Amino acid sequence: MANIVTHLFNRLFRNIFRNRNHVKLGLYGPPNAGKSTLANRICQDWLGEEMSVVSNIPHETREILLKEEVSIKNKRGKQLSFSLVDTPGIATKIDYEDFIKRGLKESVAKKRAKEATRGVIEAIKWLDQMDAVAVVLDATQDPYSQVNITIVGNLQARDIPVLIVANKTDLRRARVQRVEAAFPQYQVVGISARKGANVEQFYEQLFKLVR
Amino acid sequence: MVTFNFVPYHEIDELSSAKRVNKLLNIVKQKKIVLLEGRLTKQEEADLIEITMEEIGERFKGIELAVIDPQLADLGGMRRLKYGLASVLLGNRQGITVIGPASVVKAIRKNPNSIELSTYEARRRTRRRS
């Protein structure tokens, strides 16, 4: 009962105070799906600067990164302003030995693992503050992972609009259709954040997401 | 050897969310794989991930998690209503939740009505169907 009341209050509060022309847009997803690469793509396209550090080693982003006042325009000249929130990848396990296998020293690997666990907690806590979320998935990976389903389920439970981004379409193993099959109730857009492929379609979907 | 610990839903039914999550996580930390009748709520799943992150250290590396949930949308009107009503009255008893320690369970893959679980210890795959 308390959950239902809290949910209704949050929904009412969000709808009253949300300014649709300026929303908090979160990038959520598992580690190494390309959230920071997409954040950089958006910032490069519209601000001419990068926002996040990217790396092949998972959990490069270990704290919430916020870029205020990102404004994008669509073909019809309509403008959308939002604060872009790049979040640490959400995972259910973090083993410092995996970082050692990637070439990091033990002390650095342990520090990175500790920071990564804090990052996951922080990302989950920030869910409530989002007005809209792009869930970034690696289209070459299994979309049915429970982390993906838990993220999307929690956003749905909080009544936060969701766009699924199937990233890394430049890779041969990418399967956007598989992502679509896993999340049939959501709009899925296939992009390559790294190469910039189909990002125009992604921006168009952002306008629909926060309409 | 891999140990499965079946947890019937009535064992967690009366517990608060925090106690449910802690009960399941305590079993997993004993290097056992939890087979929970039914499922946690979405918020509890997020809580499970949060508490897991807090507990990660030298010995505990985290968890592998998978839920097989029957898709009520695939059922006809009356059956969907029946199962929906049962969930409201009896809790989330439908489906199965698998939670394993990351040091034992290498990966769990869903496809989506079967679970493929590979372990480090057994070094072979066992396949379970719901």
PDB file of N, CA, C and O in Angstrom, chain A residues 133-161:
ATOM      1  N   VAL A 133      14.805   7.976 -19.899  1.00  0.00           N
ATOM      2  CA  VAL A 133      16.040   7.185 -19.899  1.00  0.00           C
ATOM      3  C   VAL A 133      16.227   6.484 -21.247  1.00  0.00           C
ATOM      4  O   VAL A 133      15.282   5.913 -21.795  1.00  0.00           O
ATOM      5  N   ALA A 134      17.435   6.575 -21.757  1.00  0.00           N
ATOM      6  CA  ALA A 134      17.830   5.748 -22.894  1.00  0.00           C
ATOM      7  C   ALA A 134      18.631   4.576 -22.320  1.00  0.00           C
ATOM      8  O   ALA A 134      19.683   4.791 -21.708  1.00  0.00           O
ATOM      9  N   VAL A 135      18.088   3.376 -22.475  1.00  0.00           N
ATOM     10  CA  VAL A 135      18.791   2.184 -21.997  1.00  0.00           C
ATOM     11  C   VAL A 135      19.692   1.718 -23.139  1.00  0.00           C
ATOM     12  O   VAL A 135      19.207   1.333 -24.208  1.00  0.00           O
ATOM     13  N   VAL A 136      20.988   1.815 -22.912  1.00  0.00           N
ATOM     14  CA  VAL A 136      21.958   1.506 -23.970  1.00  0.00           C
ATOM     15  C   VAL A 136      22.416   0.058 -23.818  1.00  0.00           C
ATOM     16  O   VAL A 136      22.961  -0.322 -22.773  1.00  0.00           O
ATOM     17  N   LEU A 137      22.166  -0.746 -24.853  1.00  0.00           N
ATOM     18  CA  LEU A 137      22.556  -2.158 -24.827  1.00  0.00           C
ATOM     19  C   LEU A 137      23.544  -2.428 -25.951  1.00  0.00           C
ATOM     20  O   LEU A 137      23.475  -1.809 -27.012  1.00  0.00           O
ATOM     21  N   ASP A 138      24.438  -3.347 -25.700  1.00  0.00           N
ATOM     22  CA  ASP A 138      25.363  -3.802 -26.730  1.00  0.00           C
ATOM     23  C   ASP A 138      24.621  -4.816 -27.599  1.00  0.00           C
ATOM     24  O   ASP A 138      24.260  -5.898 -27.128  1.00  0.00           O
ATOM     25  N   ALA A 139      24.371  -4.448 -28.848  1.00  0.00           N
ATOM     26  CA  ALA A 139      23.556  -5.286 -29.730  1.00  0.00           C
ATOM     27  C   ALA A 139      24.238  -6.599 -30.103  1.00  0.00           C
ATOM     28  O   ALA A 139      23.619  -7.469 -30.715  1.00  0.00           O
ATOM     29  N   THR A 140      25.514  -6.757 -29.730  1.00  0.00           N
ATOM     30  CA  THR A 140      26.182  -8.026 -30.012  1.00  0.00           C
ATOM     31  C   THR A 140      26.005  -9.013 -28.849  1.00  0.00           C
ATOM     32  O   THR A 140      26.401 -10.165 -28.940  1.00  0.00           O
ATOM     33  N   GLN A 141      25.461  -8.514 -27.738  1.00  0.00           N
ATOM     34  CA  GLN A 141      25.329  -9.351 -26.536  1.00  0.00           C
ATOM     35  C   GLN A 141      23.889  -9.833 -26.345  1.00  0.00           C
ATOM     36  O   GLN A 141      22.964  -9.309 -26.963  1.00  0.00           O
ATOM     37  N   ASP A 142      23.740 -10.805 -25.421  1.00  0.00           N
ATOM     38  CA  ASP A 142      22.427 -11.361 -25.107  1.00  0.00           C
ATOM     39  C   ASP A 142      21.522 -10.285 -24.481  1.00  0.00           C
ATOM     40  O   ASP A 142      21.820  -9.793 -23.391  1.00  0.00           O
ATOM     41  N   PRO A 143      20.423  -9.907 -25.138  1.00  0.00           N
ATOM     42  CA  PRO A 143      19.580  -8.847 -24.565  1.00  0.00           C
ATOM     43  C   PRO A 143      18.734  -9.320 -23.387  1.00  0.00           C
ATOM     44  O   PRO A 143      18.184  -8.517 -22.655  1.00  0.00           O
ATOM     45  N   TYR A 144      18.628 -10.659 -23.209  1.00  0.00           N
ATOM     46  CA  TYR A 144      17.758 -11.190 -22.154  1.00  0.00           C
ATOM     47  C   TYR A 144      18.452 -11.221 -20.784  1.00  0.00           C
ATOM     48  O   TYR A 144      17.928 -11.813 -19.856  1.00  0.00           O
ATOM     49  N   SER A 145      19.619 -10.595 -20.684  1.00  0.00           N
ATOM     50  CA  SER A 145      20.314 -10.571 -19.394  1.00  0.00           C
ATOM     51  C   SER A 145      19.405  -9.942 -18.332  1.00  0.00           C
ATOM     52  O   SER A 145      18.696  -8.969 -18.585  1.00  0.00           O
ATOM     53  N   GLN A 146      19.448 -10.512 -17.117  1.00  0.00           N
ATOM     54  CA  GLN A 146      18.534 -10.050 -16.069  1.00  0.00           C
ATOM     55  C   GLN A 146      18.802  -8.605 -15.673  1.00  0.00           C
ATOM     56  O   GLN A 146      17.886  -7.885 -15.283  1.00  0.00           O
ATOM     57  N   VAL A 147      20.059  -8.162 -15.811  1.00  0.00           N
ATOM     58  CA  VAL A 147      20.368  -6.761 -15.506  1.00  0.00           C
ATOM     59  C   VAL A 147      19.551  -5.846 -16.416  1.00  0.00           C
ATOM     60  O   VAL A 147      18.934  -4.874 -15.958  1.00  0.00           O
ATOM     61  N   ASN A 148      19.525  -6.158 -17.716  1.00  0.00           N
ATOM     62  CA  ASN A 148      18.751  -5.345 -18.658  1.00  0.00           C
ATOM     63  C   ASN A 148      17.276  -5.324 -18.264  1.00  0.00           C
ATOM     64  O   ASN A 148      16.631  -4.276 -18.253  1.00  0.00           O
ATOM     65  N   ILE A 149      16.746  -6.509 -17.945  1.00  0.00           N
ATOM     66  CA  ILE A 149      15.326  -6.625 -17.627  1.00  0.00           C
ATOM     67  C   ILE A 149      15.008  -5.901 -16.314  1.00  0.00           C
ATOM     68  O   ILE A 149      13.975  -5.251 -16.190  1.00  0.00           O
ATOM     69  N   THR A 150      15.932  -5.989 -15.355  1.00  0.00           N
ATOM     70  CA  THR A 150      15.725  -5.298 -14.071  1.00  0.00           C
ATOM     71  C   THR A 150      15.747  -3.778 -14.257  1.00  0.00           C
ATOM     72  O   THR A 150      14.920  -3.068 -13.679  1.00  0.00           O
ATOM     73  N   ILE A 151      16.672  -3.287 -15.066  1.00  0.00           N
ATOM     74  CA  ILE A 151      16.735  -1.835 -15.315  1.00  0.00           C
ATOM     75  C   ILE A 151      15.425  -1.364 -15.948  1.00  0.00           C
ATOM     76  O   ILE A 151      14.779  -0.431 -15.466  1.00  0.00           O
ATOM     77  N   VAL A 152      15.029  -2.042 -17.026  1.00  0.00           N
ATOM     78  CA  VAL A 152      13.822  -1.622 -17.752  1.00  0.00           C
ATOM     79  C   VAL A 152      12.587  -1.770 -16.845  1.00  0.00           C
ATOM     80  O   VAL A 152      11.723  -0.882 -16.812  1.00  0.00           O
ATOM     81  N   GLY A 153      12.530  -2.855 -16.086  1.00  0.00           N
ATOM     82  CA  GLY A 153      11.394  -3.086 -15.182  1.00  0.00           C
ATOM     83  C   GLY A 153      11.286  -2.007 -14.115  1.00  0.00           C
ATOM     84  O   GLY A 153      10.187  -1.557 -13.785  1.00  0.00           O
ATOM     85  N   ASN A 154      12.420  -1.581 -13.587  1.00  0.00           N
ATOM     86  CA  ASN A 154      12.404  -0.530 -12.565  1.00  0.00           C
ATOM     87  C   ASN A 154      11.990   0.817 -13.155  1.00  0.00           C
ATOM     88  O   ASN A 154      11.303   1.595 -12.495  1.00  0.00           O
ATOM     89  N   LEU A 155      12.399   1.085 -14.385  1.00  0.00           N
ATOM     90  CA  LEU A 155      11.984   2.329 -15.033  1.00  0.00           C
ATOM     91  C   LEU A 155      10.479   2.310 -15.293  1.00  0.00           C
ATOM     92  O   LEU A 155       9.781   3.297 -15.075  1.00  0.00           O
ATOM     93  N   GLN A 156      10.000   1.147 -15.740  1.00  0.00           N
ATOM     94  CA  GLN A 156       8.568   0.984 -15.997  1.00  0.00           C
ATOM     95  C   GLN A 156       7.775   1.181 -14.699  1.00  0.00           C
ATOM     96  O   GLN A 156       6.758   1.876 -14.687  1.00  0.00           O
ATOM     97  N   ALA A 157       8.273   0.582 -13.613  1.00  0.00           N
ATOM     98  CA  ALA A 157       7.581   0.693 -12.320  1.00  0.00           C
ATOM     99  C   ALA A 157       7.542   2.140 -11.835  1.00  0.00           C
ATOM    100  O   ALA A 157       6.632   2.531 -11.108  1.00  0.00           O
ATOM    101  N   ARG A 158       8.540   2.938 -12.235  1.00  0.00           N
ATOM    102  CA  ARG A 158       8.583   4.343 -11.826  1.00  0.00           C
ATOM    103  C   ARG A 158       7.909   5.258 -12.839  1.00  0.00           C
ATOM    104  O   ARG A 158       7.965   6.486 -12.703  1.00  0.00           O
ATOM    105  N   ASP A 159       7.349   4.647 -13.891  1.00  0.00           N
ATOM    106  CA  ASP A 159       6.640   5.407 -14.915  1.00  0.00           C
ATOM    107  C   ASP A 159       7.558   6.392 -15.649  1.00  0.00           C
ATOM    108  O   ASP A 159       7.158   7.506 -15.989  1.00  0.00           O
ATOM    109  N   ILE A 160       8.807   5.998 -15.848  1.00  0.00           N
ATOM    110  CA  ILE A 160       9.777   6.836 -16.560  1.00  0.00           C
ATOM    111  C   ILE A 160       9.847   6.373 -18.022  1.00  0.00           C
ATOM    112  O   ILE A 160      10.044   5.188 -18.276  1.00  0.00           O
ATOM    113  N   PRO A 161       9.660   7.295 -18.975  1.00  0.00           N
ATOM    114  CA  PRO A 161       9.720   6.905 -20.386  1.00  0.00           C
ATOM    115  C   PRO A 161      11.076   6.299 -20.755  1.00  0.00           C
ATOM    116  O   PRO A 161      12.115   6.788 -20.313  1.00  0.00           O
TER     117      PRO A 161
END
